[in-house]
PDB file of C-alpha atoms and ligand atoms in Angstrom:
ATOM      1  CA  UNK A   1     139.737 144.332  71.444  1.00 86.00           C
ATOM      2  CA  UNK A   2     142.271 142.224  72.530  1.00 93.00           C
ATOM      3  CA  UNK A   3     145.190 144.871  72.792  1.00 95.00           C
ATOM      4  CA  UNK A   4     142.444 146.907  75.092  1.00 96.00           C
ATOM      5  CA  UNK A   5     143.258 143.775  77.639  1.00 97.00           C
ATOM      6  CA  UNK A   6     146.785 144.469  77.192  1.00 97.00           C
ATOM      7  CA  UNK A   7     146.509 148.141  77.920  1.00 97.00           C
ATOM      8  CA  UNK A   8     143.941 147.479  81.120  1.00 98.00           C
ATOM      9  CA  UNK A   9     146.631 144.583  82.249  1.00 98.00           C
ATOM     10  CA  UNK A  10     149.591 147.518  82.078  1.00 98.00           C
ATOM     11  CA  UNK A  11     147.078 150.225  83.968  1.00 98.00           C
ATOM     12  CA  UNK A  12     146.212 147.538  86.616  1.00 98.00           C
ATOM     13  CA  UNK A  13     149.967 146.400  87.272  1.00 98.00           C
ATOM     14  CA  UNK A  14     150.831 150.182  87.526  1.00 98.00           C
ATOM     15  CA  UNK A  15     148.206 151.159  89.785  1.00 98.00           C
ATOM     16  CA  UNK A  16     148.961 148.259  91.815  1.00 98.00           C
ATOM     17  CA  UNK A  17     152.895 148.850  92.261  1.00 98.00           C
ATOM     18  CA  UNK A  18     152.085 152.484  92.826  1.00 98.00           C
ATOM     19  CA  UNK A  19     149.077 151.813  95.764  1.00 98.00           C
ATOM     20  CA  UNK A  20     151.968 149.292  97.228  1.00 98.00           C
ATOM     21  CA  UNK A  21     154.279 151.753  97.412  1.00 98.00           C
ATOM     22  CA  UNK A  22     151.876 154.364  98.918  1.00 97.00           C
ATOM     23  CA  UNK A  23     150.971 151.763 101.646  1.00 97.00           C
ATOM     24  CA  UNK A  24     153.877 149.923 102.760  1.00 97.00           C
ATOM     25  CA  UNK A  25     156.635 152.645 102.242  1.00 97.00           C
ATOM     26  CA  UNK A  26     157.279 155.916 103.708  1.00 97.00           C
ATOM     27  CA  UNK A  27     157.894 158.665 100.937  1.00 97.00           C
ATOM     28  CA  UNK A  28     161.744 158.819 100.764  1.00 97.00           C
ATOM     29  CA  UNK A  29     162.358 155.323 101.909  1.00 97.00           C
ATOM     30  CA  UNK A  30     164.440 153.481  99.696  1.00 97.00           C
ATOM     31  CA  UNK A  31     164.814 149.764  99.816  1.00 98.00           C
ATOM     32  CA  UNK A  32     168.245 148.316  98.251  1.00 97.00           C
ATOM     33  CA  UNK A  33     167.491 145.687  95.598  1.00 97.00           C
ATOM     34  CA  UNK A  34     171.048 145.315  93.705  1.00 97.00           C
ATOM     35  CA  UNK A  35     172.930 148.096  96.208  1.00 95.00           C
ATOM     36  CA  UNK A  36     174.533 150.662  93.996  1.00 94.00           C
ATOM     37  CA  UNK A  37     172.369 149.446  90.587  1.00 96.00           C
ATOM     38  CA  UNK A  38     168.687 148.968  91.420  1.00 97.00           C
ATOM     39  CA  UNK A  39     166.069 150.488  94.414  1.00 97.00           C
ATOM     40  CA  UNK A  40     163.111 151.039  94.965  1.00 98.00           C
ATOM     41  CA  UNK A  41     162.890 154.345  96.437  1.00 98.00           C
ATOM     42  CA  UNK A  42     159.200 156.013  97.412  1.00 98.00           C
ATOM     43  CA  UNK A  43     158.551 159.169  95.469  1.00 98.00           C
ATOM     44  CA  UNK A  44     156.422 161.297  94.041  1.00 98.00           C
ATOM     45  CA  UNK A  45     156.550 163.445  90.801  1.00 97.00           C
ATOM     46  CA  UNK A  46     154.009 166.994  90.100  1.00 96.00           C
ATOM     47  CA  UNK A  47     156.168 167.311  86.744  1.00 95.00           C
ATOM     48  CA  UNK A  48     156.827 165.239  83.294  1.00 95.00           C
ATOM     49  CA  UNK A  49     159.835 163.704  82.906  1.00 94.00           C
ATOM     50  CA  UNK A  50     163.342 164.608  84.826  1.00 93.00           C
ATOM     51  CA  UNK A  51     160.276 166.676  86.675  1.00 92.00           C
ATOM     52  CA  UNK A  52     160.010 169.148  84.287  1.00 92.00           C
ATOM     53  CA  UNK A  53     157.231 171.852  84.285  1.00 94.00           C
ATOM     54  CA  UNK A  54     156.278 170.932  87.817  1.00 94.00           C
ATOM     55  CA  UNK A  55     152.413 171.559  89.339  1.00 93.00           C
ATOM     56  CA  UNK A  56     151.366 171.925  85.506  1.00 93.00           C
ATOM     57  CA  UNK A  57     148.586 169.134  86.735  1.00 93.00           C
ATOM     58  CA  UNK A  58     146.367 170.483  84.148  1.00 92.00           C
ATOM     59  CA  UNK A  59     147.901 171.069  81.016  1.00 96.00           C
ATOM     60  CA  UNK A  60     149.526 167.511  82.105  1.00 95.00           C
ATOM     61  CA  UNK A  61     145.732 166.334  81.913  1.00 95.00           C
ATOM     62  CA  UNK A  62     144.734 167.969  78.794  1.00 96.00           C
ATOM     63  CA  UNK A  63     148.049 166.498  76.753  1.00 96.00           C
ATOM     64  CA  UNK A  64     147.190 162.677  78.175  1.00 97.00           C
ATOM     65  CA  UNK A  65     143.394 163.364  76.985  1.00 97.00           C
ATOM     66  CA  UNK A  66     144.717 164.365  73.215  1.00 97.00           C
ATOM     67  CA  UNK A  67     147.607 161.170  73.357  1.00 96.00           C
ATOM     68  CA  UNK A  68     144.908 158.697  75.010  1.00 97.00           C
ATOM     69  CA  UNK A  69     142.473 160.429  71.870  1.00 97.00           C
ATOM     70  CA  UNK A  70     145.017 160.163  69.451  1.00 97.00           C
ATOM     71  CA  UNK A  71     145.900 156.063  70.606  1.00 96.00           C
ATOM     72  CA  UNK A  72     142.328 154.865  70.375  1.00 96.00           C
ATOM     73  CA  UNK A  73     141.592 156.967  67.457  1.00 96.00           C
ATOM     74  CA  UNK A  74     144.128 154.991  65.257  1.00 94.00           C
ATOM     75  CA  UNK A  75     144.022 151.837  66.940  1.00 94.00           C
ATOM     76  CA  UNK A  76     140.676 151.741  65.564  1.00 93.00           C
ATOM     77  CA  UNK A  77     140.858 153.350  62.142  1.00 92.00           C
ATOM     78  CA  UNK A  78     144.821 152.312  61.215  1.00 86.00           C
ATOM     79  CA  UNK A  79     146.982 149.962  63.235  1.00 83.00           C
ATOM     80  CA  UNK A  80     146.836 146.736  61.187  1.00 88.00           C
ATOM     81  CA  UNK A  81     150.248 145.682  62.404  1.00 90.00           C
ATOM     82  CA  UNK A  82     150.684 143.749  65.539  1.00 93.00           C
ATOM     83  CA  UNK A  83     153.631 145.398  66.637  1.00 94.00           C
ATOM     84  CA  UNK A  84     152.344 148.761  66.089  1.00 95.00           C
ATOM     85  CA  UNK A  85     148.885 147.532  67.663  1.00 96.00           C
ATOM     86  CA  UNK A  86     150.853 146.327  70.831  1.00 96.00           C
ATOM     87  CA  UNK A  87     153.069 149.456  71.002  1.00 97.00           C
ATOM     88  CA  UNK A  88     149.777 151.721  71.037  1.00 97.00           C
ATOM     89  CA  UNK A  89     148.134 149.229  73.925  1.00 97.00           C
ATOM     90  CA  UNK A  90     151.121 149.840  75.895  1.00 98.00           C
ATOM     91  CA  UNK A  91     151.167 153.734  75.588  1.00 98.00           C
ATOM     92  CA  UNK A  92     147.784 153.502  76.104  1.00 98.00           C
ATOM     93  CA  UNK A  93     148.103 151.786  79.223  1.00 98.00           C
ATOM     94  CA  UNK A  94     150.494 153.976  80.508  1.00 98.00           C
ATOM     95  CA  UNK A  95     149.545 156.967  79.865  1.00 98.00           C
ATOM     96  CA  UNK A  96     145.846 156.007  80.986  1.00 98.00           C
ATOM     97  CA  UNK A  97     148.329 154.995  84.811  1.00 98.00           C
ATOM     98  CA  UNK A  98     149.739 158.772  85.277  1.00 97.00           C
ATOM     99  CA  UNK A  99     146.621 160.457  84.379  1.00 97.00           C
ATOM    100  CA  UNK A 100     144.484 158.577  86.887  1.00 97.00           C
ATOM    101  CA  UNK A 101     147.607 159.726  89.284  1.00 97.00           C
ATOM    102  CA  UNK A 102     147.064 162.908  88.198  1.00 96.00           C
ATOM    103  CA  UNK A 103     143.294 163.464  87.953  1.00 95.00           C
ATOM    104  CA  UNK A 104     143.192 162.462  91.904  1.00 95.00           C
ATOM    105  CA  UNK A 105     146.075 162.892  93.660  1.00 94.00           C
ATOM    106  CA  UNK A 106     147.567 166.233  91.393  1.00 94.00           C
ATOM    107  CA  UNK A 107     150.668 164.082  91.443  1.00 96.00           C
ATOM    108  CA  UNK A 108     152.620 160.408  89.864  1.00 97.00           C
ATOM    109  CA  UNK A 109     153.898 158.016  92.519  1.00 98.00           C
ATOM    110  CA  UNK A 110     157.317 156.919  91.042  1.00 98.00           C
ATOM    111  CA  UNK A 111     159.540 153.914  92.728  1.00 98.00           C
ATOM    112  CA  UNK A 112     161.723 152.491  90.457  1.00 98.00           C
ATOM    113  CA  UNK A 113     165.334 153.848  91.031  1.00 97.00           C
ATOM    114  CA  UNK A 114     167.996 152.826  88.460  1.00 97.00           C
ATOM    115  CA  UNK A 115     171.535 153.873  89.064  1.00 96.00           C
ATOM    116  CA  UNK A 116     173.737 153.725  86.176  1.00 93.00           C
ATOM    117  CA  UNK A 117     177.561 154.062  86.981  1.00 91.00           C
ATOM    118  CA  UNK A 118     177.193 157.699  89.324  1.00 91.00           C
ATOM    119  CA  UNK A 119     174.477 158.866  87.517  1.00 95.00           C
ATOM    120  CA  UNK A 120     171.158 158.537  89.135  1.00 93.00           C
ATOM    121  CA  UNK A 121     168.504 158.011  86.742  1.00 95.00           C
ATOM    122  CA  UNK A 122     164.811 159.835  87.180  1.00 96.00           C
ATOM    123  CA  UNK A 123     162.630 157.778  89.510  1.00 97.00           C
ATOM    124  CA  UNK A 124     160.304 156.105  87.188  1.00 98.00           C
ATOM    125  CA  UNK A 125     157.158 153.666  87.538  1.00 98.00           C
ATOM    126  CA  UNK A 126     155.669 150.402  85.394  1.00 98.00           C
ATOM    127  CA  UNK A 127     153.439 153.487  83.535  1.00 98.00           C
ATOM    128  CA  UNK A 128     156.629 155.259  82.308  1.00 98.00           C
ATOM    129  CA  UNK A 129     158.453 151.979  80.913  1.00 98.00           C
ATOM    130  CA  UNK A 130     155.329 151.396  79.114  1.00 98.00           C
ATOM    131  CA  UNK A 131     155.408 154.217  77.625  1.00 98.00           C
ATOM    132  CA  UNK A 132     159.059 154.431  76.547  1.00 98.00           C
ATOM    133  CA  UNK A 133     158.686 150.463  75.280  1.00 98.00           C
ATOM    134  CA  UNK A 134     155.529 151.839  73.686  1.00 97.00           C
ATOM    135  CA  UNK A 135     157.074 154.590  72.160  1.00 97.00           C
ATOM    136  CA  UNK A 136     160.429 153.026  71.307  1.00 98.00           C
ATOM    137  CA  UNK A 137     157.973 150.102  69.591  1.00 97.00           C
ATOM    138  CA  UNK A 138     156.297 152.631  67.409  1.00 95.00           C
ATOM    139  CA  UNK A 139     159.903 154.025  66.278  1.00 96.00           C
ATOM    140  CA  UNK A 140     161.087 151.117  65.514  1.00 95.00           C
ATOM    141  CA  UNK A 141     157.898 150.130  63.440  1.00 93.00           C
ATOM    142  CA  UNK A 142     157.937 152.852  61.453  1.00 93.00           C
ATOM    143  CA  UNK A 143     161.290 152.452  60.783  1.00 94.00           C
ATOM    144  CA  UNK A 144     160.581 149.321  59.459  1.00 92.00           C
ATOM    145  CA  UNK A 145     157.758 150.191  57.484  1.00 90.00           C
ATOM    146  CA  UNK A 146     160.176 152.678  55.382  1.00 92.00           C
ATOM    147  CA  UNK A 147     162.730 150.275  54.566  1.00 92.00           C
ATOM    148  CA  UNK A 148     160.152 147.684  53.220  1.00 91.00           C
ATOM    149  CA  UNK A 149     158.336 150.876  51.183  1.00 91.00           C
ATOM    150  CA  UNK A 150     162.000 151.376  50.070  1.00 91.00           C
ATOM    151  CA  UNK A 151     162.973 147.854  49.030  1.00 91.00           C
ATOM    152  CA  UNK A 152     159.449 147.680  47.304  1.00 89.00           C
ATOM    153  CA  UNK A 153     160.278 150.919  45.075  1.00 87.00           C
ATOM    154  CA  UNK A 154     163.061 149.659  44.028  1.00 83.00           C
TER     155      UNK A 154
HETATM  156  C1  KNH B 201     157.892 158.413  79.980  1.00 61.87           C
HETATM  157  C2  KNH B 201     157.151 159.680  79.738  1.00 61.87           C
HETATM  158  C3  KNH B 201     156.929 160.414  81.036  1.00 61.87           C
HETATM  159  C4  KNH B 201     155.467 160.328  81.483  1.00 61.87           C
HETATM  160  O1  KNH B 201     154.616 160.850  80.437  1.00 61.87           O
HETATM  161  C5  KNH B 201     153.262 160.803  80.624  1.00 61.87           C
HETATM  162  O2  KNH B 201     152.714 160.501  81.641  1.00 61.87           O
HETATM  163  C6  KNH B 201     152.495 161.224  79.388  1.00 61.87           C
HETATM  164  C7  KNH B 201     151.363 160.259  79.079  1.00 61.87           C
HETATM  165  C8  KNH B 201     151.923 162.576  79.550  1.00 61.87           C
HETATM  166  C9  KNH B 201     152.988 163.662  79.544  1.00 61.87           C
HETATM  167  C10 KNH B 201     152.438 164.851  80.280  1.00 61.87           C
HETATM  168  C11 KNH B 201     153.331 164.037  78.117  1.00 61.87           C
HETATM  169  C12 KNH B 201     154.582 163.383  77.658  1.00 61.87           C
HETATM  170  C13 KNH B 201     155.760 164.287  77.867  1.00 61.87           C
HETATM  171  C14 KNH B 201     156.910 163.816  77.016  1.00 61.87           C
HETATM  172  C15 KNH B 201     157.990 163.307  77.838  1.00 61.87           C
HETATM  173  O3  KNH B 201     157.900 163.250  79.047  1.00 61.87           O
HETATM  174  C16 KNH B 201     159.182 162.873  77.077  1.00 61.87           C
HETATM  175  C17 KNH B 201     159.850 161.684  77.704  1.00 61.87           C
HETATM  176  C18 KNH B 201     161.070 161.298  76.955  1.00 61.87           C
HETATM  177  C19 KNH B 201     161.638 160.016  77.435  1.00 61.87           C
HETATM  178  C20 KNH B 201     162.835 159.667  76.546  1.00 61.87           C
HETATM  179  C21 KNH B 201     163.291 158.289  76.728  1.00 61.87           C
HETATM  180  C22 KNH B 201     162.025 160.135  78.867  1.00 61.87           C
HETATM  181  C23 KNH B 201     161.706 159.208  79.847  1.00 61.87           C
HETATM  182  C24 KNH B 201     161.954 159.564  81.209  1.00 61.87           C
HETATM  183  C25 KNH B 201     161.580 158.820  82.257  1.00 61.87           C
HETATM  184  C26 KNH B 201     160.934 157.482  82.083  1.00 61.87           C
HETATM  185  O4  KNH B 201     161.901 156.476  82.319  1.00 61.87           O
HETATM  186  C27 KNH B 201     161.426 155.166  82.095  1.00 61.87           C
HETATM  187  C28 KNH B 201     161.735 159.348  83.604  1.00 61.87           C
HETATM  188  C29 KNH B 201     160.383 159.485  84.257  1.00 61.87           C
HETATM  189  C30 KNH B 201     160.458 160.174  85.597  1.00 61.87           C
HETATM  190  O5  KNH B 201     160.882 161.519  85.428  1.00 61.87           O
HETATM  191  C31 KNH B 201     159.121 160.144  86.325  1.00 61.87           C
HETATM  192  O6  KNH B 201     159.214 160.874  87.529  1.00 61.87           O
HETATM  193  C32 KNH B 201     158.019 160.715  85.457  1.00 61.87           C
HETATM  194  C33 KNH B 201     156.660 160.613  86.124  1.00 61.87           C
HETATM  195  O7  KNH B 201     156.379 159.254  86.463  1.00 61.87           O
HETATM  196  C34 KNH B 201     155.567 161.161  85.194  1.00 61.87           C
HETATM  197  N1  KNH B 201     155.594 160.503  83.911  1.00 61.87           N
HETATM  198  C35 KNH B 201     155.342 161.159  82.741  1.00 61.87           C
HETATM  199  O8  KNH B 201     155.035 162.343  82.684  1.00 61.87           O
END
């Protein structure tokens, strides 16, 4: 129940940020937060991404429906591990923040714009970085978990 909270807490910062953005900034408008390193820059995504497959709002819908299934499917039945349980809250969360983009607006608000060196990363929102933490989390669990099986066979 409790990692629920966590993944409501990640949806409600995300839609936050993302109805602040839509409000107070124009789309395009970039504000300078470390110039040359971080902005936040209003824009919107109808892709995955780097933008890829754009306007494919429904299949976009269908695949969140079968992650957001798969998530609270083994929360329930098999996450027993806090790290894994945490790492599934915040995919959960996030994933739960695009699709409600989606399902109403046919698009995701992104603002967070990360320059590294001259290359310009993809514009990317609190509902993406959960979901990379979430999914990086998971990796490295798993990783984990085979070394212990490993040492144990041993
Ligand atoms: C993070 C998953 C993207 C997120 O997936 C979702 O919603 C899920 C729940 C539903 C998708 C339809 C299905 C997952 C597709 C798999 C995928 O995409 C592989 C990703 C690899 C990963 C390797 C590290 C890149 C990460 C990139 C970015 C995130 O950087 C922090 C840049 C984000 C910007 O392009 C931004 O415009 C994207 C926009 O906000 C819409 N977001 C989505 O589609």
């Amino acid at each position: 129940m409790f990692y629920y909270l966590v993944a409501l807490l990640i949806f409600a910062v995300d839609q936050a940020t993302k109805w602040l953005i839509v409000k107070k900034m124009e789309l395009g408008q970039s504000i300078s937060i470390i110039d040359q390193v971080f902005y936040i820059t209003s824009h919107r995504n109808r892709g995955a991404a780097f933008g890829i497959l754009q306007d494919q709002r429904y299949f976009f819908i269908i695949i969140t429906i079968i992650v957001v299934g798969a998530v609270i499917y083994y929360l329930q039945k098999h996450a027993h591990d806090t790290l894994l349980k945490t790492a599934l809250a915040l995919v959960l969360g996030g994933a739960v923040g695009n699709f409600i983009d989606r399902l109403l607006h046919g698009e995701v608000v992104d603002f967070l714009d990360v320059k590294i060196g001259s290359y310009d990363f993809p514009i990317f929102n609190v509902a993406d970085s959960a979901l990379v933490i979430g999914v990086g989390l998971i990796f490295i669990q798993s990783f984990m978990e085979s070394k212990k099986k490993e040492t144990e066979n041993e």
